[in-house]
Amino acid sequence: MVILGIESSCDETACAVVRDGTEVLSSVVYTQIKLHQPWGGVVPEIASRAHVEKISGVISAAVDEAVKGGGIDALTDIDAVAVTYGPGLAPALLVGLNAAKGLALSLNVPLIGINHIEAHLHTPFLESGLRPEPYMPALGLAVSGGHTSWIDMPEYGCYRIIGQTLDDAAGEAFDKAAKLLGLGYPGGPIIDREAKKYEGTDFISFPKGRPRPGTAALAGLDADLCTSFSGLKTALLNYVKSVRGTDTTAPIPDIPRICASYQRAIVASIADRTASALKRRPYRALIVGGGVSLNGALREALARVAADVGVELLLAKPKYCGDNAAMIAGLAYYRRNVTDDVALAADVEPSLVVSC
Ligand code: KG4
Ligand code: ZN
């Protein structure tokens, strides 16, 4: 079964064609990073306009790539259209959803609505030669700019949040820190790169992302499986103020050491909660997805945690860690229980949560 997927939930306009859930016939991603860089973060109105401008070209490019690669003969070989309908920025999601509805109607094929977070957890299976079913039950870890969630997956296609950040997502914590340090956007890759330059062991002591007592219970979650990065960000701000003194424009010394220490606190927090979550059930695998899973230190820490507990670690290829549409088309193969009528009537759901 060949599915064309469309993704437009944030600042990437993407389209991909995937056969039977894992064989990627084409994947095209147009990233808007340059448009948002001057603002230090994603501006929803700018994102939406750029999606409108690019979406037709991106869809055509993905179809052309699939045809040129011999995966399909023509657009009419598409068996279904899949699209992210949440979570994400409403004006951005609308562009992809409407394009997908038009395409599904014109091709007279089903439309499958996909949850973006669930799709990130499909990325390790893309072009891997692996099927997901033998790895169940699994623990999913979605670490992106908008989410940091631990997700129980008793079987493939069923997702239950068992832990999450109670405020900023890990990617957001990286992005905000880079902005504060004047390093640019997006912050994750920059902090990752700066941190690698620090060869010492004299790390600045930053809080390890523990939620304030009682806050996890308010969300109905166990504190051992939750993080909070807002205190870490404040600690960084206080540290910068302390080294700068009264001159608020003075250059910040020791950027690599600051980045290494800050990254270490985030990674330790995620690794610690992951270790706790893995001890809750006899999981077969730890499945990780999302842009922050590109982080070298996090990859190493998760490999150690998985080895300690004796579960298999499944990470995506770097090109599928960030937002893409192959994950949407891929997961749709496993989530195609939504009828076309329901999906065609569907609206965007900016706060959509994972489900079974
Ligand atoms: O999954 P993604 O592309 O988009 C969302 O769904 O949010 O994730 C983007 C996030 C950004 O916050 C970016 O700073 C972060 O992933 N990121 C990284 C790295 N590369 C991207 N964070 C840490 N280390 C990296 N190497
Ligand atoms: Zn994402």
mmCIF file of C-alpha atoms and ligand atoms in Angstrom:
data_model
loop_
_atom_site.group_PDB
_atom_site.id
_atom_site.type_symbol
_atom_site.label_atom_id
_atom_site.label_comp_id
_atom_site.label_asym_id
_atom_site.label_seq_id
_atom_site.Cartn_x
_atom_site.Cartn_y
_atom_site.Cartn_z
ATOM 1 C CA MET A 1 0.000 0.000 0.000
ATOM 2 C CA VAL A 2 1.416 3.385 -1.050
ATOM 3 C CA ILE A 3 0.582 6.389 1.150
ATOM 4 C CA LEU A 4 1.388 10.035 0.472
ATOM 5 C CA GLY A 5 1.944 11.978 3.712
ATOM 6 C CA ILE A 6 1.797 15.717 4.353
ATOM 7 C CA GLU A 7 3.272 17.546 7.376
ATOM 8 C CA SER A 8 2.891 21.260 8.184
ATOM 9 C CA SER A 9 2.467 21.431 11.974
ATOM 10 C CA CYS A 10 5.313 23.862 12.689
ATOM 11 C CA ASP A 11 8.074 25.296 10.519
ATOM 12 C CA GLU A 12 8.680 22.478 8.023
ATOM 13 C CA THR A 13 6.564 21.967 4.904
ATOM 14 C CA ALA A 14 6.970 18.306 4.027
ATOM 15 C CA CYS A 15 5.582 15.606 1.782
ATOM 16 C CA ALA A 16 6.645 11.971 1.380
ATOM 17 C CA VAL A 17 5.561 8.787 -0.322
ATOM 18 C CA VAL A 18 5.959 5.577 1.693
ATOM 19 C CA ARG A 19 5.154 1.961 0.833
ATOM 20 C CA ASP A 20 3.804 -0.399 3.522
ATOM 21 C CA GLY A 21 4.760 1.788 6.468
ATOM 22 C CA THR A 22 8.550 1.746 6.243
ATOM 23 C CA GLU A 23 9.830 1.831 2.659
ATOM 24 C CA VAL A 24 10.414 5.507 1.860
ATOM 25 C CA LEU A 25 9.923 6.144 -1.881
ATOM 26 C CA SER A 26 10.471 9.894 -1.503
ATOM 27 C CA SER A 27 10.756 12.484 1.259
ATOM 28 C CA VAL A 28 10.885 16.223 0.652
ATOM 29 C CA VAL A 29 11.275 18.748 3.479
ATOM 30 C CA TYR A 30 11.290 22.504 3.026
ATOM 31 C CA THR A 31 12.515 24.092 6.235
ATOM 32 C CA GLN A 32 11.533 27.650 7.143
ATOM 33 C CA ILE A 33 14.321 28.070 9.712
ATOM 34 C CA LYS A 34 15.810 31.085 7.903
ATOM 35 C CA LEU A 35 12.448 32.907 7.956
ATOM 36 C CA HIS A 36 12.111 32.516 11.721
ATOM 37 C CA GLN A 37 15.766 33.100 12.660
ATOM 38 C CA PRO A 38 15.455 36.910 12.935
ATOM 39 C CA TRP A 39 12.679 36.421 15.531
ATOM 40 C CA GLY A 40 14.513 33.827 17.618
ATOM 41 C CA GLY A 41 11.595 31.377 17.375
ATOM 42 C CA VAL A 42 8.733 30.223 15.158
ATOM 43 C CA VAL A 43 6.211 32.964 14.284
ATOM 44 C CA PRO A 44 2.866 31.234 13.492
ATOM 45 C CA GLU A 45 1.718 33.781 10.879
ATOM 46 C CA ILE A 46 5.032 33.618 9.003
ATOM 47 C CA ALA A 47 4.938 29.810 9.189
ATOM 48 C CA SER A 48 1.418 29.656 7.802
ATOM 49 C CA ARG A 49 2.190 31.965 4.856
ATOM 50 C CA ALA A 50 5.319 30.013 3.964
ATOM 51 C CA HIS A 51 3.366 26.728 4.068
ATOM 52 C CA VAL A 52 0.792 28.205 1.666
ATOM 53 C CA GLU A 53 3.562 29.311 -0.710
ATOM 54 C CA LYS A 54 5.487 26.034 -0.635
ATOM 55 C CA ILE A 55 3.007 23.223 -0.166
ATOM 56 C CA SER A 56 2.055 22.601 -3.817
ATOM 57 C CA GLY A 57 5.700 22.585 -4.917
ATOM 58 C CA VAL A 58 6.718 20.267 -2.081
ATOM 59 C CA ILE A 59 3.918 17.799 -2.908
ATOM 60 C CA SER A 60 4.856 17.832 -6.622
ATOM 61 C CA ALA A 61 8.530 17.332 -5.752
ATOM 62 C CA ALA A 62 7.746 14.331 -3.531
ATOM 63 C CA VAL A 63 5.607 12.709 -6.236
ATOM 64 C CA ASP A 64 8.285 13.384 -8.896
ATOM 65 C CA GLU A 65 10.989 11.905 -6.662
ATOM 66 C CA ALA A 66 8.907 8.752 -6.082
ATOM 67 C CA VAL A 67 8.275 8.414 -9.828
ATOM 68 C CA LYS A 68 11.928 9.021 -10.774
ATOM 69 C CA GLY A 69 13.083 6.473 -8.199
ATOM 70 C CA GLY A 70 10.768 3.903 -9.783
ATOM 71 C CA GLY A 71 8.627 3.590 -6.634
ATOM 72 C CA ILE A 72 5.409 4.581 -8.418
ATOM 73 C CA ASP A 73 4.445 5.261 -12.037
ATOM 74 C CA ALA A 74 2.176 8.249 -11.390
ATOM 75 C CA LEU A 75 0.244 10.165 -8.719
ATOM 76 C CA THR A 76 -2.701 7.847 -9.406
ATOM 77 C CA ASP A 77 -0.726 4.966 -7.802
ATOM 78 C CA ILE A 78 -1.296 6.582 -4.379
ATOM 79 C CA ASP A 79 -3.665 4.432 -2.291
ATOM 80 C CA ALA A 80 -4.297 6.953 0.524
ATOM 81 C CA VAL A 81 -3.334 10.438 1.719
ATOM 82 C CA ALA A 82 -2.197 10.986 5.323
ATOM 83 C CA VAL A 83 -1.814 14.311 7.105
ATOM 84 C CA THR A 84 -0.824 15.713 10.492
ATOM 85 C CA TYR A 85 -3.920 17.266 12.079
ATOM 86 C CA GLY A 86 -2.341 17.958 15.496
ATOM 87 C CA PRO A 87 -0.715 18.848 17.764
ATOM 88 C CA GLY A 88 0.897 21.986 16.362
ATOM 89 C CA LEU A 89 0.229 25.570 15.320
ATOM 90 C CA ALA A 90 -3.373 25.926 14.138
ATOM 91 C CA PRO A 91 -2.695 28.216 11.129
ATOM 92 C CA ALA A 92 0.172 25.962 10.029
ATOM 93 C CA LEU A 93 -1.782 22.689 10.447
ATOM 94 C CA LEU A 94 -4.686 24.114 8.426
ATOM 95 C CA VAL A 95 -2.545 24.475 5.321
ATOM 96 C CA GLY A 96 -1.483 20.815 5.279
ATOM 97 C CA LEU A 97 -4.919 19.502 6.215
ATOM 98 C CA ASN A 98 -6.664 21.446 3.464
ATOM 99 C CA ALA A 99 -4.094 20.412 0.852
ATOM 100 C CA ALA A 100 -4.507 16.782 1.945
ATOM 101 C CA LYS A 101 -8.309 16.968 1.796
ATOM 102 C CA GLY A 102 -8.175 18.386 -1.729
ATOM 103 C CA LEU A 103 -5.714 15.746 -2.886
ATOM 104 C CA ALA A 104 -7.633 12.840 -1.315
ATOM 105 C CA LEU A 105 -10.905 14.061 -2.843
ATOM 106 C CA SER A 106 -9.390 14.530 -6.294
ATOM 107 C CA LEU A 107 -7.732 11.092 -6.244
ATOM 108 C CA ASN A 108 -10.818 9.532 -4.624
ATOM 109 C CA VAL A 109 -8.683 7.808 -1.944
ATOM 110 C CA PRO A 110 -9.053 7.705 1.873
ATOM 111 C CA LEU A 111 -7.635 10.510 4.020
ATOM 112 C CA ILE A 112 -5.926 9.451 7.252
ATOM 113 C CA GLY A 113 -5.451 11.977 10.082
ATOM 114 C CA ILE A 114 -2.195 11.464 11.996
ATOM 115 C CA ASN A 115 -0.960 12.649 15.398
ATOM 116 C CA HIS A 116 2.449 14.314 14.992
ATOM 117 C CA ILE A 117 3.885 12.922 18.254
ATOM 118 C CA GLU A 118 2.817 9.363 17.477
ATOM 119 C CA ALA A 119 4.459 9.821 14.076
ATOM 120 C CA HIS A 120 7.799 10.869 15.649
ATOM 121 C CA LEU A 121 7.783 7.477 17.405
ATOM 122 C CA HIS A 122 7.502 5.754 14.029
ATOM 123 C CA THR A 123 10.741 7.271 12.699
ATOM 124 C CA PRO A 124 13.159 4.527 13.904
ATOM 125 C CA PHE A 125 11.321 2.093 11.608
ATOM 126 C CA LEU A 126 11.702 4.155 8.433
ATOM 127 C CA GLU A 127 14.211 2.562 6.040
ATOM 128 C CA SER A 128 15.311 0.235 8.817
ATOM 129 C CA GLY A 129 14.085 -3.093 7.495
ATOM 130 C CA LEU A 130 12.353 -3.513 10.887
ATOM 131 C CA ARG A 131 8.642 -3.942 11.553
ATOM 132 C CA PRO A 132 7.362 -2.380 14.790
ATOM 133 C CA GLU A 133 5.152 -5.205 16.099
ATOM 134 C CA PRO A 134 7.942 -7.480 17.503
ATOM 135 C CA TYR A 135 9.220 -4.582 19.651
ATOM 136 C CA MET A 136 5.990 -4.243 21.633
ATOM 137 C CA PRO A 137 5.429 -3.493 24.474
ATOM 138 C CA ALA A 138 7.739 -0.513 24.091
ATOM 139 C CA LEU A 139 8.484 2.704 25.887
ATOM 140 C CA GLY A 140 8.287 5.702 23.561
ATOM 141 C CA LEU A 141 10.256 8.873 24.218
ATOM 142 C CA ALA A 142 9.246 11.885 22.135
ATOM 143 C CA VAL A 143 11.739 14.733 22.524
ATOM 144 C CA SER A 144 11.134 17.727 20.287
ATOM 145 C CA GLY A 145 10.755 21.481 20.314
ATOM 146 C CA GLY A 146 7.183 21.216 21.582
ATOM 147 C CA HIS A 147 7.144 17.922 23.509
ATOM 148 C CA THR A 148 9.014 15.796 26.004
ATOM 149 C CA SER A 149 6.860 12.775 26.750
ATOM 150 C CA TRP A 150 7.268 9.220 27.956
ATOM 151 C CA ILE A 151 4.685 7.058 26.245
ATOM 152 C CA ASP A 152 3.621 3.519 27.062
ATOM 153 C CA MET A 153 3.034 1.510 23.877
ATOM 154 C CA PRO A 154 1.444 -1.840 24.842
ATOM 155 C CA GLU A 155 0.920 -2.650 21.170
ATOM 156 C CA TYR A 156 1.727 -0.826 17.958
ATOM 157 C CA GLY A 157 -0.746 2.002 17.357
ATOM 158 C CA CYS A 158 -1.667 2.418 21.034
ATOM 159 C CA TYR A 159 -0.105 5.299 22.985
ATOM 160 C CA ARG A 160 -0.570 6.349 26.638
ATOM 161 C CA ILE A 161 1.354 9.209 28.218
ATOM 162 C CA ILE A 162 2.924 8.086 31.490
ATOM 163 C CA GLY A 163 5.234 11.072 31.992
ATOM 164 C CA GLN A 164 6.070 14.415 30.454
ATOM 165 C CA THR A 165 7.572 17.807 30.995
ATOM 166 C CA LEU A 166 5.362 19.983 33.146
ATOM 167 C CA ASP A 167 6.487 23.188 31.461
ATOM 168 C CA ASP A 168 9.083 23.698 28.699
ATOM 169 C CA ALA A 169 9.910 20.894 26.274
ATOM 170 C CA ALA A 170 13.571 19.839 26.013
ATOM 171 C CA GLY A 171 13.979 21.466 22.578
ATOM 172 C CA GLU A 172 12.383 24.655 23.886
ATOM 173 C CA ALA A 173 14.828 24.635 26.805
ATOM 174 C CA PHE A 174 17.716 24.400 24.322
ATOM 175 C CA ASP A 175 16.228 27.108 22.079
ATOM 176 C CA LYS A 176 15.566 29.533 24.958
ATOM 177 C CA ALA A 177 19.067 29.028 26.381
ATOM 178 C CA ALA A 178 20.704 29.724 23.021
ATOM 179 C CA LYS A 179 18.653 32.895 22.673
ATOM 180 C CA LEU A 180 19.652 33.992 26.167
ATOM 181 C CA LEU A 181 23.308 33.323 25.361
ATOM 182 C CA GLY A 182 22.990 35.210 22.052
ATOM 183 C CA LEU A 183 23.876 32.111 20.022
ATOM 184 C CA GLY A 184 21.012 32.046 17.496
ATOM 185 C CA TYR A 185 18.143 29.753 16.503
ATOM 186 C CA PRO A 186 17.433 26.849 16.611
ATOM 187 C CA GLY A 187 19.390 26.440 19.818
ATOM 188 C CA GLY A 188 19.662 22.653 20.101
ATOM 189 C CA PRO A 189 22.252 22.049 17.386
ATOM 190 C CA ILE A 190 24.236 25.165 18.414
ATOM 191 C CA ILE A 191 24.399 24.173 22.090
ATOM 192 C CA ASP A 192 25.260 20.593 21.079
ATOM 193 C CA ARG A 193 28.149 21.931 18.955
ATOM 194 C CA GLU A 194 29.412 24.396 21.592
ATOM 195 C CA ALA A 195 29.215 21.739 24.329
ATOM 196 C CA LYS A 196 31.528 19.461 22.325
ATOM 197 C CA LYS A 197 34.260 22.138 22.516
ATOM 198 C CA TYR A 198 34.429 21.861 26.314
ATOM 199 C CA GLU A 199 36.962 19.250 27.343
ATOM 200 C CA GLY A 200 37.026 19.948 31.089
ATOM 201 C CA THR A 201 35.098 18.333 33.900
ATOM 202 C CA ASP A 202 34.376 21.419 36.000
ATOM 203 C CA PHE A 203 30.672 21.642 35.128
ATOM 204 C CA ILE A 204 28.470 24.461 36.413
ATOM 205 C CA SER A 205 25.894 23.040 38.780
ATOM 206 C CA PHE A 206 22.449 23.483 37.161
ATOM 207 C CA PRO A 207 19.190 21.990 38.512
ATOM 208 C CA LYS A 208 18.403 18.525 37.137
ATOM 209 C CA GLY A 209 14.894 19.278 35.863
ATOM 210 C CA ARG A 210 12.894 17.879 38.802
ATOM 211 C CA PRO A 211 9.276 19.087 38.970
ATOM 212 C CA ARG A 212 8.219 21.081 42.052
ATOM 213 C CA PRO A 213 6.573 18.830 44.698
ATOM 214 C CA GLY A 214 2.903 18.225 43.958
ATOM 215 C CA THR A 215 2.925 19.547 40.378
ATOM 216 C CA ALA A 216 3.132 16.136 38.694
ATOM 217 C CA ALA A 217 0.244 14.821 40.822
ATOM 218 C CA LEU A 218 -1.867 17.767 39.662
ATOM 219 C CA ALA A 219 -1.380 16.489 36.110
ATOM 220 C CA GLY A 220 -2.256 12.965 37.291
ATOM 221 C CA LEU A 221 1.315 11.788 36.696
ATOM 222 C CA ASP A 222 4.134 10.311 38.751
ATOM 223 C CA ALA A 223 6.890 12.854 39.593
ATOM 224 C CA ASP A 224 9.564 10.229 38.833
ATOM 225 C CA LEU A 225 8.433 10.260 35.192
ATOM 226 C CA CYS A 226 8.131 14.028 34.771
ATOM 227 C CA THR A 227 10.554 16.847 34.112
ATOM 228 C CA SER A 228 10.463 20.608 34.542
ATOM 229 C CA PHE A 229 12.945 22.758 32.634
ATOM 230 C CA SER A 230 11.706 26.228 33.583
ATOM 231 C CA GLY A 231 13.884 26.314 36.745
ATOM 232 C CA LEU A 232 16.916 25.323 34.701
ATOM 233 C CA LYS A 233 16.361 28.250 32.357
ATOM 234 C CA THR A 234 16.088 30.642 35.318
ATOM 235 C CA ALA A 235 19.280 29.181 36.803
ATOM 236 C CA LEU A 236 21.054 29.869 33.507
ATOM 237 C CA LEU A 237 19.762 33.445 33.461
ATOM 238 C CA ASN A 238 20.983 33.979 37.034
ATOM 239 C CA TYR A 239 24.362 32.480 36.166
ATOM 240 C CA VAL A 240 24.757 34.791 33.158
ATOM 241 C CA LYS A 241 23.816 37.801 35.312
ATOM 242 C CA SER A 242 26.361 36.753 37.932
ATOM 243 C CA VAL A 243 29.256 36.462 35.460
ATOM 244 C CA ARG A 244 28.360 39.658 33.625
ATOM 245 C CA GLY A 245 27.964 41.763 36.741
ATOM 246 C CA THR A 246 26.452 45.195 36.163
ATOM 247 C CA ASP A 247 27.487 45.383 32.500
ATOM 248 C CA THR A 248 24.543 43.646 30.788
ATOM 249 C CA THR A 249 26.164 43.944 27.368
ATOM 250 C CA ALA A 250 29.483 42.360 28.352
ATOM 251 C CA PRO A 251 30.408 39.217 26.361
ATOM 252 C CA ILE A 252 29.622 35.990 28.200
ATOM 253 C CA PRO A 253 32.839 34.064 28.932
ATOM 254 C CA ASP A 254 33.205 30.264 28.749
ATOM 255 C CA ILE A 255 30.286 29.615 26.353
ATOM 256 C CA PRO A 256 31.374 25.978 25.680
ATOM 257 C CA ARG A 257 31.504 25.224 29.434
ATOM 258 C CA ILE A 258 28.083 26.839 29.991
ATOM 259 C CA CYS A 259 26.580 24.892 27.067
ATOM 260 C CA ALA A 260 28.142 21.610 28.204
ATOM 261 C CA SER A 261 26.818 22.095 31.743
ATOM 262 C CA TYR A 262 23.337 23.124 30.608
ATOM 263 C CA GLN A 263 23.091 20.247 28.117
ATOM 264 C CA ARG A 264 24.358 17.846 30.787
ATOM 265 C CA ALA A 265 21.481 18.866 33.099
ATOM 266 C CA ILE A 266 18.858 18.288 30.374
ATOM 267 C CA VAL A 267 20.370 14.975 29.295
ATOM 268 C CA ALA A 268 20.694 13.733 32.901
ATOM 269 C CA SER A 269 17.074 14.620 33.567
ATOM 270 C CA ILE A 270 15.774 12.800 30.471
ATOM 271 C CA ALA A 271 18.036 9.775 31.068
ATOM 272 C CA ASP A 272 16.971 9.521 34.713
ATOM 273 C CA ARG A 273 13.205 9.620 33.940
ATOM 274 C CA THR A 274 13.698 7.154 31.081
ATOM 275 C CA ALA A 275 15.473 4.731 33.439
ATOM 276 C CA SER A 276 12.559 5.024 35.908
ATOM 277 C CA ALA A 277 9.971 4.462 33.172
ATOM 278 C CA LEU A 278 11.809 1.417 31.794
ATOM 279 C CA LYS A 279 11.640 -0.239 35.212
ATOM 280 C CA ARG A 280 7.818 0.010 35.315
ATOM 281 C CA ARG A 281 7.101 -2.732 32.771
ATOM 282 C CA PRO A 282 9.052 -5.461 31.002
ATOM 283 C CA TYR A 283 9.524 -3.420 27.839
ATOM 284 C CA ARG A 284 11.173 -4.892 24.768
ATOM 285 C CA ALA A 285 12.385 -1.602 23.334
ATOM 286 C CA LEU A 286 12.986 2.066 23.936
ATOM 287 C CA ILE A 287 11.744 3.956 20.852
ATOM 288 C CA VAL A 288 13.014 7.530 20.550
ATOM 289 C CA GLY A 289 11.899 10.252 18.142
ATOM 290 C CA GLY A 290 11.938 14.034 17.706
ATOM 291 C CA GLY A 291 14.476 16.730 16.851
ATOM 292 C CA VAL A 292 16.257 16.602 20.225
ATOM 293 C CA SER A 293 17.135 12.945 19.597
ATOM 294 C CA LEU A 294 19.811 14.316 17.252
ATOM 295 C CA ASN A 295 21.721 15.371 20.351
ATOM 296 C CA GLY A 296 24.927 13.342 20.633
ATOM 297 C CA ALA A 297 25.115 13.377 24.437
ATOM 298 C CA LEU A 298 21.463 12.331 24.721
ATOM 299 C CA ARG A 299 21.975 9.451 22.285
ATOM 300 C CA GLU A 300 24.935 8.202 24.331
ATOM 301 C CA ALA A 301 23.077 8.547 27.644
ATOM 302 C CA LEU A 302 20.011 6.693 26.330
ATOM 303 C CA ALA A 303 22.233 3.913 24.967
ATOM 304 C CA ARG A 304 23.682 3.475 28.484
ATOM 305 C CA VAL A 305 20.228 3.473 30.100
ATOM 306 C CA ALA A 306 18.846 0.939 27.591
ATOM 307 C CA ALA A 307 21.888 -1.329 28.021
ATOM 308 C CA ASP A 308 21.592 -1.200 31.842
ATOM 309 C CA VAL A 309 17.955 -2.298 31.709
ATOM 310 C CA GLY A 310 18.568 -4.728 28.841
ATOM 311 C CA VAL A 311 16.128 -3.290 26.292
ATOM 312 C CA GLU A 312 16.792 -2.524 22.657
ATOM 313 C CA LEU A 313 17.265 1.155 21.784
ATOM 314 C CA LEU A 314 15.641 2.215 18.512
ATOM 315 C CA LEU A 315 16.723 5.627 17.201
ATOM 316 C CA ALA A 316 15.834 7.225 13.878
ATOM 317 C CA LYS A 317 18.283 7.990 11.108
ATOM 318 C CA PRO A 318 19.343 11.664 11.535
ATOM 319 C CA LYS A 319 17.319 12.786 8.477
ATOM 320 C CA TYR A 320 14.120 11.490 10.133
ATOM 321 C CA CYS A 321 14.713 12.940 13.634
ATOM 322 C CA GLY A 322 13.363 16.406 12.822
ATOM 323 C CA ASP A 323 9.936 17.055 11.324
ATOM 324 C CA ASN A 324 9.282 15.193 8.071
ATOM 325 C CA ALA A 325 6.359 13.627 6.239
ATOM 326 C CA ALA A 326 7.781 10.100 5.844
ATOM 327 C CA MET A 327 6.843 9.539 9.494
ATOM 328 C CA ILE A 328 3.267 10.657 8.726
ATOM 329 C CA ALA A 329 2.870 8.434 5.664
ATOM 330 C CA GLY A 330 4.653 5.572 7.471
ATOM 331 C CA LEU A 331 2.516 5.587 10.601
ATOM 332 C CA ALA A 332 -0.660 6.017 8.538
ATOM 333 C CA TYR A 333 -0.169 2.465 7.243
ATOM 334 C CA TYR A 334 -0.687 1.270 10.842
ATOM 335 C CA ARG A 335 -3.383 3.832 11.742
ATOM 336 C CA ARG A 336 -5.594 3.554 8.671
ATOM 337 C CA ASN A 337 -8.659 2.643 10.715
ATOM 338 C CA VAL A 338 -10.023 6.204 10.363
ATOM 339 C CA THR A 339 -12.732 6.299 7.697
ATOM 340 C CA ASP A 340 -12.355 8.767 4.851
ATOM 341 C CA ASP A 341 -15.661 10.469 5.705
ATOM 342 C CA VAL A 342 -14.538 11.173 9.277
ATOM 343 C CA ALA A 343 -11.132 12.442 8.164
ATOM 344 C CA LEU A 344 -12.555 14.674 5.456
ATOM 345 C CA ALA A 345 -14.765 16.324 8.063
ATOM 346 C CA ALA A 346 -11.861 16.602 10.527
ATOM 347 C CA ASP A 347 -10.585 19.939 11.733
ATOM 348 C CA VAL A 348 -7.098 20.690 13.020
ATOM 349 C CA GLU A 349 -6.532 19.898 16.708
ATOM 350 C CA PRO A 350 -3.655 22.086 17.961
ATOM 351 C CA SER A 351 -3.643 20.341 21.380
ATOM 352 C CA LEU A 352 -4.265 16.792 20.165
ATOM 353 C CA VAL A 353 -3.035 14.155 22.623
ATOM 354 C CA VAL A 354 -1.806 10.667 21.786
ATOM 355 C CA SER A 355 -4.375 7.876 21.995
ATOM 356 C CA CYS A 356 -5.068 4.178 21.459
HETATM 357 O O1 KG4 B 1 11.028 17.466 16.117
HETATM 358 P P1 KG4 B 1 11.427 18.841 15.720
HETATM 359 O O2 KG4 B 1 12.104 19.033 14.387
HETATM 360 O O3 KG4 B 1 10.197 19.798 15.715
HETATM 361 C C1 KG4 B 1 9.187 19.744 16.684
HETATM 362 O O4 KG4 B 1 8.245 18.908 16.516
HETATM 363 O O5 KG4 B 1 9.312 20.508 17.652
HETATM 364 O O6 KG4 B 1 12.362 19.395 16.904
HETATM 365 C C2 KG4 B 1 12.942 20.655 16.845
HETATM 366 C C3 KG4 B 1 13.756 20.849 18.108
HETATM 367 C C4 KG4 B 1 14.285 22.267 18.265
HETATM 368 O O7 KG4 B 1 13.948 22.731 19.560
HETATM 369 C C5 KG4 B 1 15.792 22.087 18.107
HETATM 370 O O8 KG4 B 1 16.541 23.024 18.858
HETATM 371 C C6 KG4 B 1 15.981 20.680 18.632
HETATM 372 O O9 KG4 B 1 14.880 19.972 18.112
HETATM 373 N N1 KG4 B 1 17.243 20.075 18.179
HETATM 374 C C7 KG4 B 1 18.230 19.691 19.006
HETATM 375 C C8 KG4 B 1 19.296 19.242 18.187
HETATM 376 N N2 KG4 B 1 18.898 19.351 16.884
HETATM 377 C C9 KG4 B 1 17.634 19.867 16.889
HETATM 378 N N3 KG4 B 1 18.318 19.715 20.347
HETATM 379 C C10 KG4 B 1 19.458 19.278 20.905
HETATM 380 N N4 KG4 B 1 20.522 18.854 20.196
HETATM 381 C C11 KG4 B 1 20.490 18.799 18.845
HETATM 382 N N5 KG4 B 1 21.550 18.364 18.160
HETATM 383 ZN ZN ZN B 2 8.031 17.355 15.545
#
